[in-house]
Short mmCIF file of C-alpha atoms and ligand atoms in Angstrom, two decimals:
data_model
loop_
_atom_site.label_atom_id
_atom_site.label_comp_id
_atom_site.label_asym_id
_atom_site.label_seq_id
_atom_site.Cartn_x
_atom_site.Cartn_y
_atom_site.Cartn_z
CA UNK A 27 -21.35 7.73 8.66
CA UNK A 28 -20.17 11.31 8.94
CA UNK A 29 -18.25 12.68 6.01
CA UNK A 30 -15.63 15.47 7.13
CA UNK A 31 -12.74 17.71 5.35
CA UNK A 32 -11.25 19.89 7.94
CA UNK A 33 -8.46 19.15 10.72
CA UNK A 34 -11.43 20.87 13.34
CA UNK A 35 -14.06 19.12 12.23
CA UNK A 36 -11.83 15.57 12.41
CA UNK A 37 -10.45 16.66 15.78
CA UNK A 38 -13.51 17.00 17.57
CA UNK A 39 -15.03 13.70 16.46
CA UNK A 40 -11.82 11.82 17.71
CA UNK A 41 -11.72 13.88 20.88
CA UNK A 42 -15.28 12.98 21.91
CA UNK A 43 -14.17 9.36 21.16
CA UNK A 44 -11.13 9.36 23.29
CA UNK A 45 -12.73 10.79 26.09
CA UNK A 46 -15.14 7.98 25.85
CA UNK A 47 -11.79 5.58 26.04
CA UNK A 48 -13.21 4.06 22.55
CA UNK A 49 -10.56 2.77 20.28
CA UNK A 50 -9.78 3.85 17.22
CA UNK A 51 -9.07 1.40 13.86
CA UNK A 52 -7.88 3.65 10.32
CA UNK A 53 -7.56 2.64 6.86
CA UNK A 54 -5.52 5.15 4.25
CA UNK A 55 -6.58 5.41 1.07
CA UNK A 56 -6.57 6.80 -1.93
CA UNK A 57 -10.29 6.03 -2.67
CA UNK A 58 -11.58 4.31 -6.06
CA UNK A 59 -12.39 1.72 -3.59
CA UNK A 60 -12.26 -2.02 -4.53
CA UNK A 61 -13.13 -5.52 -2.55
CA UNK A 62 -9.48 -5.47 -1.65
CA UNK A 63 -10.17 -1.76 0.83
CA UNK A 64 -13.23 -3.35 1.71
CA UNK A 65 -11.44 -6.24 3.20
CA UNK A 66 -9.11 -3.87 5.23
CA UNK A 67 -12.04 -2.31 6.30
CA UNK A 68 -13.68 -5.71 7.82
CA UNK A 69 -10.37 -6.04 9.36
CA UNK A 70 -10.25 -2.75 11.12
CA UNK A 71 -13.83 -3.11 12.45
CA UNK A 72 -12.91 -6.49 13.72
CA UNK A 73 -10.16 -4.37 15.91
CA UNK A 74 -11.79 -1.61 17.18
CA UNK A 75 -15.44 -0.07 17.85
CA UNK A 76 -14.28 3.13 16.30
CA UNK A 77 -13.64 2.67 12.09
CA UNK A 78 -12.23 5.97 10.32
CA UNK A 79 -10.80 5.47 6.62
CA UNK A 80 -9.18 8.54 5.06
CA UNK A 81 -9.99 9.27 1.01
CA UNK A 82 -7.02 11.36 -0.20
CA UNK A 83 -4.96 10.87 -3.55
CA UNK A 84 -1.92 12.25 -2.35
CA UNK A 85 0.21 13.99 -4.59
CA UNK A 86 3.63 14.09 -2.31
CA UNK A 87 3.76 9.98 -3.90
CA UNK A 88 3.38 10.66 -7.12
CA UNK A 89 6.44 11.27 -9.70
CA UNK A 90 6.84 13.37 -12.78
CA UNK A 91 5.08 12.09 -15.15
CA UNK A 92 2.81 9.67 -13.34
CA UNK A 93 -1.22 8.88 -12.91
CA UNK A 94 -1.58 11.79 -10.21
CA UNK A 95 -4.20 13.70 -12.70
CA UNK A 96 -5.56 10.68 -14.67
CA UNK A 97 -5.77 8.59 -10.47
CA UNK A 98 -9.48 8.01 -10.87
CA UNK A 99 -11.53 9.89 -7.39
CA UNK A 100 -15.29 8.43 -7.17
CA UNK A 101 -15.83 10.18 -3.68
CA UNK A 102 -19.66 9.77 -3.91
CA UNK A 103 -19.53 5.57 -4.64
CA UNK A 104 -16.64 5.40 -1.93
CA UNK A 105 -18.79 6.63 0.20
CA UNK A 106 -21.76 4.94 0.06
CA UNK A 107 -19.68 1.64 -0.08
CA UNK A 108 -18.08 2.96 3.43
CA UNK A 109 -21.78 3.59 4.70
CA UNK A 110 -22.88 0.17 3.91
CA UNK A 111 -19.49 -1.40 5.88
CA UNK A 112 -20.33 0.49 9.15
CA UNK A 113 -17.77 2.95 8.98
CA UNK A 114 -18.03 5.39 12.06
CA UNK A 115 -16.07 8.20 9.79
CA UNK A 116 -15.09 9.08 6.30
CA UNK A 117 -11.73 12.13 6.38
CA UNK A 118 -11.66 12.95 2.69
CA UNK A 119 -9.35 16.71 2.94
CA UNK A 120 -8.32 18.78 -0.01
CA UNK A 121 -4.22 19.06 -0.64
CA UNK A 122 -4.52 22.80 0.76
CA UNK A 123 -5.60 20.59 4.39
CA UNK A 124 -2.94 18.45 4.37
CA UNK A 125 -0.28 20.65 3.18
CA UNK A 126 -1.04 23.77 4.42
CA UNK A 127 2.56 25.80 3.24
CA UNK A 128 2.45 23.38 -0.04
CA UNK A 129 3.68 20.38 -1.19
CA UNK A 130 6.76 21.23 -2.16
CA UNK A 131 9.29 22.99 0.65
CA UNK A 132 7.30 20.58 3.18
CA UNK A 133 8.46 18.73 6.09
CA UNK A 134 9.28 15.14 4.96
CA UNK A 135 9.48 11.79 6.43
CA UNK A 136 12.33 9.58 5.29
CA UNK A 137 12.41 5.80 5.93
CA UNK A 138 16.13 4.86 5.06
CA UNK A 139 17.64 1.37 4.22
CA UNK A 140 13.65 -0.57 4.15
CA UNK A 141 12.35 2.39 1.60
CA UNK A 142 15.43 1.65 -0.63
CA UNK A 143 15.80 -0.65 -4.00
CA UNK A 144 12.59 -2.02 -5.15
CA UNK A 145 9.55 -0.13 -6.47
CA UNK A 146 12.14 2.91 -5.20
CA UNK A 147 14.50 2.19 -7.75
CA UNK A 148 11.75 2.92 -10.32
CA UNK A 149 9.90 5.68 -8.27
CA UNK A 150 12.51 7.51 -6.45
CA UNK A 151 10.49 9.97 -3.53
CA UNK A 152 7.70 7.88 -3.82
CA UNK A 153 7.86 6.56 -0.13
CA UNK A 154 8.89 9.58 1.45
CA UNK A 155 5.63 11.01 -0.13
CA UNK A 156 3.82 7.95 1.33
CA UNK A 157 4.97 8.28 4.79
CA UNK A 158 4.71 11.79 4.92
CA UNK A 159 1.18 11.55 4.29
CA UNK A 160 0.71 8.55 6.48
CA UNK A 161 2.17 10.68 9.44
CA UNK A 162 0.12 13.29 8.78
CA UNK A 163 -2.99 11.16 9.00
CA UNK A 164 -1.57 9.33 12.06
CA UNK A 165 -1.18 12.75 13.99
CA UNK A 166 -4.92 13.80 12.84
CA UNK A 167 -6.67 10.03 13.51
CA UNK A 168 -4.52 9.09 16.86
CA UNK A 169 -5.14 5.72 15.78
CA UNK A 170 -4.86 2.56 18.28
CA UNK A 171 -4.39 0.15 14.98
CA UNK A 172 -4.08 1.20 11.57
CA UNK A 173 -4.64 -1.31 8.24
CA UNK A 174 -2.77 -1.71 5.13
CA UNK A 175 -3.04 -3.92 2.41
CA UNK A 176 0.15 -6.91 1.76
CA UNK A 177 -0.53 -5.89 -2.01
CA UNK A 178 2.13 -3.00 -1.14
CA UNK A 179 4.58 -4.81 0.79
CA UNK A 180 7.24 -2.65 0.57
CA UNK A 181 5.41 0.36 1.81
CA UNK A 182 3.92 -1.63 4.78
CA UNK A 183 8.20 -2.50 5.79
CA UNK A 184 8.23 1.28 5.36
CA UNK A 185 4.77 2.56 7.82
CA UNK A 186 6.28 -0.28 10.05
CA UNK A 187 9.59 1.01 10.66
CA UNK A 188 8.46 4.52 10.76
CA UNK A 189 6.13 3.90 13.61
CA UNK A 190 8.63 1.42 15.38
CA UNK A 191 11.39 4.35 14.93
CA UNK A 192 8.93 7.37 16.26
CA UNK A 193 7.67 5.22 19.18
CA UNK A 194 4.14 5.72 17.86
CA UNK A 195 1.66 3.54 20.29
CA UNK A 196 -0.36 2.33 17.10
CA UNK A 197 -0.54 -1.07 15.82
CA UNK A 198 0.09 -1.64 12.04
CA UNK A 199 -1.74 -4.99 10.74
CA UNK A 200 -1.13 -6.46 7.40
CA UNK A 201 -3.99 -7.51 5.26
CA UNK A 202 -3.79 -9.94 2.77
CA UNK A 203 -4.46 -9.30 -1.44
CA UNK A 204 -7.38 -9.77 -2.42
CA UNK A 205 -7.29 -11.29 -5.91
CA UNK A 206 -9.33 -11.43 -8.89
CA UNK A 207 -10.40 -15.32 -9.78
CA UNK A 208 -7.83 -16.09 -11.94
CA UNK A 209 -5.24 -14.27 -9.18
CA UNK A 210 -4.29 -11.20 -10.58
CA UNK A 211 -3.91 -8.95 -7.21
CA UNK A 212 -7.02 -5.96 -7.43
CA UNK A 213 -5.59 -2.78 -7.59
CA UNK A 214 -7.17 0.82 -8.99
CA UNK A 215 -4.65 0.66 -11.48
CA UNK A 216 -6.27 -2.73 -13.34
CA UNK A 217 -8.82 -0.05 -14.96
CA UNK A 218 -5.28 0.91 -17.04
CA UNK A 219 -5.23 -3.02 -18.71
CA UNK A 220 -6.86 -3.71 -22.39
CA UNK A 221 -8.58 -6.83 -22.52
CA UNK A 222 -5.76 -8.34 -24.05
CA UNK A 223 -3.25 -7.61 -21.18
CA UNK A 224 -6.06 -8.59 -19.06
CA UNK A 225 -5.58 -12.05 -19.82
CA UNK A 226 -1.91 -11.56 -20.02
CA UNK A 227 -1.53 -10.25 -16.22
CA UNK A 228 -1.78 -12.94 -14.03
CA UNK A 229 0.75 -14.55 -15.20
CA UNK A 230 2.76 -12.42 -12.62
CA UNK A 231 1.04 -14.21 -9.80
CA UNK A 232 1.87 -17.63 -11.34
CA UNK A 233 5.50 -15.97 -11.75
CA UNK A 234 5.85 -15.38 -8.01
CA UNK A 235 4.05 -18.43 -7.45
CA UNK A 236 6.94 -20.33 -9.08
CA UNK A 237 10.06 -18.47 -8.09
CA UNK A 238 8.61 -19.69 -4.18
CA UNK A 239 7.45 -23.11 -4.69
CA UNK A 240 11.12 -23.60 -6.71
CA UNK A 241 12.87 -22.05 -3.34
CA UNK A 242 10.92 -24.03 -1.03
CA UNK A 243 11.60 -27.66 -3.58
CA UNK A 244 15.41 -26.48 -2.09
CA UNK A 245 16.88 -24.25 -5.16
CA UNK A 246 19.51 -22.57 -3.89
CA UNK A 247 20.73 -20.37 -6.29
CA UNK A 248 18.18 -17.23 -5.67
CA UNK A 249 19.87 -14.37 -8.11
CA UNK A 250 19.08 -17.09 -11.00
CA UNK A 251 15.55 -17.85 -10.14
CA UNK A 252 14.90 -14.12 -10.20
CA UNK A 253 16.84 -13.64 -13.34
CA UNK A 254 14.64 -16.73 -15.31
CA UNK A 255 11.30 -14.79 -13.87
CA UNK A 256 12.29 -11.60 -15.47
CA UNK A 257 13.20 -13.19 -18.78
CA UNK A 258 10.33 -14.88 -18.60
CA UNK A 259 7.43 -12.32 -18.22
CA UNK A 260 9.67 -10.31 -20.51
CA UNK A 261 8.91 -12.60 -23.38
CA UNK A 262 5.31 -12.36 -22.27
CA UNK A 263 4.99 -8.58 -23.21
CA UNK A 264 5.36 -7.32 -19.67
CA UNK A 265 8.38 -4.87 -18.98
CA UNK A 266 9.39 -5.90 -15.94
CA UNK A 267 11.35 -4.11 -13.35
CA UNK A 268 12.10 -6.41 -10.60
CA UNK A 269 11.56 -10.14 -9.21
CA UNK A 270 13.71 -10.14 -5.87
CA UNK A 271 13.46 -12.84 -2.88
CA UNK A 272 13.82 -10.68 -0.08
CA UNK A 273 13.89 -11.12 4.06
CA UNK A 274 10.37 -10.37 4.76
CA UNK A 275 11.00 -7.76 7.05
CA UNK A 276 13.82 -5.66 6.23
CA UNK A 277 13.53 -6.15 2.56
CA UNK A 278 17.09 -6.92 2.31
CA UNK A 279 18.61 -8.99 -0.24
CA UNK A 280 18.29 -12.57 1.32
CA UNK A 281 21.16 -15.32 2.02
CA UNK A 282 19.95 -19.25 0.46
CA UNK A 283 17.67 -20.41 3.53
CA UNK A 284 17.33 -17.58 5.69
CA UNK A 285 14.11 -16.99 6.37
CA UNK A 286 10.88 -15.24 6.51
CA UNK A 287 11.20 -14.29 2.96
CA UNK A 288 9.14 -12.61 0.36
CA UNK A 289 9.18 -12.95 -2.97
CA UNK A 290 8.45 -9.33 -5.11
CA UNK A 291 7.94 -8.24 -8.38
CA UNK A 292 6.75 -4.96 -10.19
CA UNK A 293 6.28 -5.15 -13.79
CA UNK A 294 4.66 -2.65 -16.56
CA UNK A 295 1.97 -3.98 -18.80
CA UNK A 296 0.84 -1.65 -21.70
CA UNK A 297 -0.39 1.75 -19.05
CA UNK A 298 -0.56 -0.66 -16.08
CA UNK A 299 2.58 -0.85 -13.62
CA UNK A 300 1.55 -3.84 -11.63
CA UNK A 301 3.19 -5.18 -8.28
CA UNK A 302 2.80 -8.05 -6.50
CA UNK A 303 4.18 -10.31 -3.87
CA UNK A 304 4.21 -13.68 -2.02
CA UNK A 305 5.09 -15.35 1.14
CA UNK A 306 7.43 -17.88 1.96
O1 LIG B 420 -1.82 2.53 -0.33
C1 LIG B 420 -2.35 3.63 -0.56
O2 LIG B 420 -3.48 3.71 -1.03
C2 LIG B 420 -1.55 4.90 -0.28
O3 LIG B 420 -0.20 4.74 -0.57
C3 LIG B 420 -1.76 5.45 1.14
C4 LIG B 420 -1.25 4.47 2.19
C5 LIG B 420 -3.23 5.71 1.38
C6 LIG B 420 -1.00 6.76 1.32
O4 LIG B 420 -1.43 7.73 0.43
#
């Protein structure tokens, strides 16, 4: 596996590939890697011969106030976990690469209507910053497919629409979480959790779990359901900021019995914010 920084250096190795009419699968992410990246990365080399997955904590997503400093980067044990997976190509840039006139006066990518409510409500520029980034990386890879996890649901609506709106010829497949044994989805951010909210967080799992199997028994009235699974991990400790039943594709606020739907929730636990979803 080659390890690279620059936009030359990256550019080469994908123009040698393209000439060779090899395809191309990337995974972005923000490194700290955990069975749940390794599982998109499975997935990508399932797609394509080619495998490139980007390391890059990117601060454009990050509010005031957030984990951007304290997001833990283990570049060296990413790597050698890429290595062992047969990755072709490892694109781990400094900000001054990616944002070459800065971060802040920078072109941006807006996603309107799907980027909206949600985790948004709670972390206003947040997907701006992530499809910003995610273009970037698109225009640098010139991927055929790319990967993201299900885990972030609402910023896979958002890469979707972006590259359905911008006529980009690149694939975008959905993984799904990977979860811990007792179903708390993995995320970098579980390293934030004491061992008492340890035990305490999957009960947002078995929340979600609930609000769906109670829609699909035939309750009808949704705005209630989501209103008994916020009181309810509210009087578990957690601080919870939304349980919604959503269409599954536009994210939109759903109608009794339409369908696909999703059911998603974001909640803080002691340092942790944790999010989550389910299928209908
Ligand atoms: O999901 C992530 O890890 C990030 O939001 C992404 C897609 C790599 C963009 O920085």
């Amino acid at each position: 596996m080659r390890t690279l920084a620059s936009v030359e250096d990256l550019r080469a190795a994908i123009q040698a590939w393209r000439r060779a009419a090899e395809r191309i699968a990337f995974v972005p992410t923000m490194g700290d890697l955990h069975a749940g990246h390794l599982a998109l990365v499975r997935h990508a080399r399932s797609r394509a011969p080619r495998v490139v997955v980007s390391v890059f904590v990117n601060p454009t997503q990050f509010g005031p106030g957030e984990d951007f400093e304290a997001y833990p980067r283990t570049l060296e044990s990413d790597a050698s976990q890429l290595a062992q997976e047969g990755v072709d190509l490892l694109f781990a840039p400094e900000v001054e690469t990616l944002y070459p006139g800065g971060t802040e006066a920078t072109t941006q990518i807006d996603v309107p209507q799907v980027s909206r409510g949600l985790c948004d409500d709670f972390r206003p520029g947040h997907f701006a910053g992530v499809a910003t980034v995610v273009a970037r990386l698109f225009n640098l890879v010139q991927p055929d497919v790319a990967v993201f996890g299900e885990k972030d649901y609402q910023q896979l609506a958002v890469i979707r629409r972006m590259v359905r709106d911008l006529c980009w010829p690149i694939g975008i497949d959905g993984v799904p979480t990977v979860r811990e044994a007792d179903g708390l989805a993995m995320s970098s951010r579980n390293r934030y959790l004491d061992a008492a909210e340890r035990a305490r967080a999957p009960l947002l799992y078995q929340t979600l779990c609930k609000v769906a199997a109670a829609v699909r028994e035939g309750q009808r009235d949704y705005r209630e359901l989501e209103r008994e699974a916020m009181e309810k991990l509210a009087a578990a400790g957690f601080q919870p900021e939304y349980v919604a039943i959503r269409h599954a594709q536009t994210l939109q606020a759903l109608e009794t019995g339409q369908r696909p739907a999703r059911v998603l929730a974001a909640a803080r636990l002691g340092r942790a914010r944790l999010i989550d979803n389910v299928g209908l």
